[in-house]
């Protein structure tokens, strides 16, 4: 066992996901303080990564299972949830950037998520931008990731090439 001192903490946060486990390690202060553990978990990141660690089918399965878990928890709560960018933007970003997904795959993925939360009767409010290009440059700059708004990265995303 590589991390015996934190084994119980790891187990308590682990979420069974098919044959894998998901750990929301960014939310766990103790993990942030353990450089080796944090680095290992980060290297296996499903989202928020520069390179994918799973096949498209596993990514889609994992994301849709997480939405099903969310729907199950939300269905027993009186809370109102506002999910900014998470439903479309993050999904499409990962699908295009990591998997060069075509429109059909993106539509199937989003529909799969929608199916998981349909019983909650969600309301989707989509706000458009007058200039997608300006918005992407701005978002990249505030997130300290300007390379994601270069002409080359925009062209790669639009054409689906690497």
Short mmCIF file of C-alpha atoms in Angstrom, two decimals:
data_model
loop_
_atom_site.label_atom_id
_atom_site.label_comp_id
_atom_site.label_asym_id
_atom_site.label_seq_id
_atom_site.Cartn_x
_atom_site.Cartn_y
_atom_site.Cartn_z
CA UNK A 1 0.00 0.00 0.00
CA UNK A 2 1.55 3.29 -1.12
CA UNK A 3 -0.34 5.67 1.20
CA UNK A 4 -1.06 3.74 4.40
CA UNK A 5 -1.50 6.87 6.52
CA UNK A 6 -4.34 8.11 4.33
CA UNK A 7 -5.85 4.79 3.24
CA UNK A 8 -9.01 5.21 5.32
CA UNK A 9 -9.47 8.79 4.11
CA UNK A 10 -9.03 7.67 0.49
CA UNK A 11 -11.57 4.86 0.97
CA UNK A 12 -14.09 7.22 2.57
CA UNK A 13 -14.00 9.54 -0.46
CA UNK A 14 -13.78 6.91 -3.23
CA UNK A 15 -16.84 6.53 -5.45
CA UNK A 16 -17.23 3.20 -7.27
CA UNK A 17 -17.59 3.87 -10.99
CA UNK A 18 -17.80 0.66 -12.99
CA UNK A 19 -14.41 -1.01 -12.57
CA UNK A 20 -12.78 2.26 -11.44
CA UNK A 21 -13.03 4.64 -8.53
CA UNK A 22 -13.45 8.40 -8.60
CA UNK A 23 -11.99 10.55 -5.85
CA UNK A 24 -12.84 14.26 -5.62
CA UNK A 25 -9.27 14.92 -4.48
CA UNK A 26 -9.34 18.66 -5.13
CA UNK A 27 -11.96 19.04 -2.39
CA UNK A 28 -9.88 17.26 0.26
CA UNK A 29 -7.54 19.61 2.09
CA UNK A 30 -5.42 16.78 3.52
CA UNK A 31 -4.72 15.44 0.02
CA UNK A 32 -3.55 18.87 -1.16
CA UNK A 33 -0.92 18.81 1.57
CA UNK A 34 0.49 15.43 0.47
CA UNK A 35 2.46 16.22 -2.67
CA UNK A 36 3.04 12.66 -3.88
CA UNK A 37 -0.59 11.58 -3.41
CA UNK A 38 -1.96 14.78 -4.91
CA UNK A 39 0.38 14.47 -7.92
CA UNK A 40 -0.62 10.86 -8.50
CA UNK A 41 -4.33 11.64 -8.31
CA UNK A 42 -3.90 14.65 -10.58
CA UNK A 43 -2.07 12.50 -13.15
CA UNK A 44 -5.17 10.29 -13.36
CA UNK A 45 -7.62 13.18 -13.66
CA UNK A 46 -10.73 12.44 -15.71
CA UNK A 47 -11.49 16.10 -16.40
CA UNK A 48 -9.45 19.28 -16.05
CA UNK A 49 -6.48 17.65 -17.71
CA UNK A 50 -4.25 18.37 -20.67
CA UNK A 51 -4.40 14.78 -21.89
CA UNK A 52 -7.12 12.15 -21.48
CA UNK A 53 -6.54 9.11 -19.28
CA UNK A 54 -9.50 7.08 -20.58
CA UNK A 55 -11.13 6.15 -23.85
CA UNK A 56 -14.10 8.22 -25.04
CA UNK A 57 -16.56 5.48 -24.02
CA UNK A 58 -15.18 5.38 -20.45
CA UNK A 59 -15.19 9.18 -20.23
CA UNK A 60 -18.83 9.32 -21.37
CA UNK A 61 -19.85 6.52 -19.00
CA UNK A 62 -18.10 8.15 -16.03
CA UNK A 63 -19.53 11.60 -16.65
CA UNK A 64 -23.06 10.28 -17.15
CA UNK A 65 -22.80 8.18 -13.97
CA UNK A 66 -21.76 11.30 -12.04
CA UNK A 67 -24.80 13.17 -13.36
CA UNK A 68 -27.00 10.22 -12.32
CA UNK A 69 -25.52 10.44 -8.80
CA UNK A 70 -26.16 14.17 -8.76
CA UNK A 71 -29.77 13.64 -9.85
CA UNK A 72 -30.28 11.05 -7.13
CA UNK A 73 -28.98 13.39 -4.44
CA UNK A 74 -30.77 16.45 -5.83
CA UNK A 75 -34.10 14.61 -6.00
CA UNK A 76 -34.16 14.33 -2.21
CA UNK A 77 -33.34 17.98 -1.61
CA UNK A 78 -35.27 21.23 -1.70
CA UNK A 79 -32.14 23.05 -2.91
CA UNK A 80 -32.09 24.95 -6.17
CA UNK A 81 -28.98 24.22 -8.20
CA UNK A 82 -27.48 26.64 -10.70
CA UNK A 83 -24.93 24.89 -12.89
CA UNK A 84 -23.01 27.50 -14.83
CA UNK A 85 -21.00 26.15 -17.79
CA UNK A 86 -20.89 22.59 -16.49
CA UNK A 87 -23.65 21.20 -18.68
CA UNK A 88 -22.38 22.32 -22.09
CA UNK A 89 -19.07 24.14 -21.96
CA UNK A 90 -16.97 21.71 -19.96
CA UNK A 91 -18.39 18.68 -21.71
CA UNK A 92 -17.85 20.06 -25.20
CA UNK A 93 -14.38 21.36 -24.31
CA UNK A 94 -13.23 17.91 -23.17
CA UNK A 95 -14.92 16.07 -26.03
CA UNK A 96 -13.39 18.32 -28.68
CA UNK A 97 -10.01 18.86 -27.08
CA UNK A 98 -9.27 15.35 -25.89
CA UNK A 99 -11.28 13.10 -28.15
CA UNK A 100 -11.78 15.18 -31.32
CA UNK A 101 -15.42 14.17 -31.03
CA UNK A 102 -17.71 14.81 -33.96
CA UNK A 103 -21.08 16.52 -33.56
CA UNK A 104 -22.92 13.19 -33.31
CA UNK A 105 -20.79 12.06 -30.33
CA UNK A 106 -21.22 15.42 -28.60
CA UNK A 107 -24.99 15.31 -29.10
CA UNK A 108 -25.16 11.72 -27.77
CA UNK A 109 -23.05 12.64 -24.75
CA UNK A 110 -25.15 15.71 -23.87
CA UNK A 111 -28.36 13.75 -24.45
CA UNK A 112 -27.06 11.02 -22.14
CA UNK A 113 -26.51 13.60 -19.41
CA UNK A 114 -29.93 15.13 -20.06
CA UNK A 115 -31.49 11.67 -19.71
CA UNK A 116 -29.82 11.27 -16.30
CA UNK A 117 -31.31 14.51 -14.93
CA UNK A 118 -34.65 14.59 -16.79
CA UNK A 119 -36.65 13.55 -13.73
CA UNK A 120 -35.50 16.75 -11.98
CA UNK A 121 -37.30 18.80 -14.67
CA UNK A 122 -34.33 21.12 -15.18
CA UNK A 123 -34.59 24.49 -16.85
CA UNK A 124 -31.71 25.32 -19.17
CA UNK A 125 -31.02 28.98 -19.78
CA UNK A 126 -28.48 29.54 -22.51
CA UNK A 127 -26.90 32.96 -22.80
CA UNK A 128 -25.21 33.66 -26.11
CA UNK A 129 -22.15 35.79 -26.65
CA UNK A 130 -21.95 38.45 -29.37
CA UNK A 131 -18.35 37.38 -30.06
CA UNK A 132 -17.37 33.83 -29.17
CA UNK A 133 -13.76 34.65 -30.08
CA UNK A 134 -13.56 37.60 -27.66
CA UNK A 135 -15.19 35.55 -24.92
CA UNK A 136 -12.76 32.66 -25.39
CA UNK A 137 -9.75 34.99 -25.25
CA UNK A 138 -11.11 36.64 -22.10
CA UNK A 139 -11.88 33.33 -20.36
CA UNK A 140 -8.44 31.96 -21.25
CA UNK A 141 -6.74 35.05 -19.86
CA UNK A 142 -8.56 35.01 -16.50
CA UNK A 143 -7.85 31.31 -16.13
CA UNK A 144 -4.15 31.86 -16.85
CA UNK A 145 -4.32 29.59 -19.87
CA UNK A 146 -3.86 31.94 -22.84
CA UNK A 147 -2.55 29.14 -25.05
CA UNK A 148 -6.13 27.82 -25.26
CA UNK A 149 -7.20 30.96 -27.13
CA UNK A 150 -4.49 31.01 -29.80
CA UNK A 151 -5.48 30.91 -33.45
CA UNK A 152 -3.81 27.50 -33.70
CA UNK A 153 -5.82 26.01 -30.81
CA UNK A 154 -9.04 27.53 -32.14
CA UNK A 155 -8.38 26.08 -35.56
CA UNK A 156 -7.58 22.65 -34.10
CA UNK A 157 -10.80 22.67 -32.08
CA UNK A 158 -12.89 23.80 -35.04
CA UNK A 159 -11.35 21.32 -37.47
CA UNK A 160 -11.04 18.45 -35.01
CA UNK A 161 -7.37 17.94 -35.81
CA UNK A 162 -4.36 17.75 -33.54
#
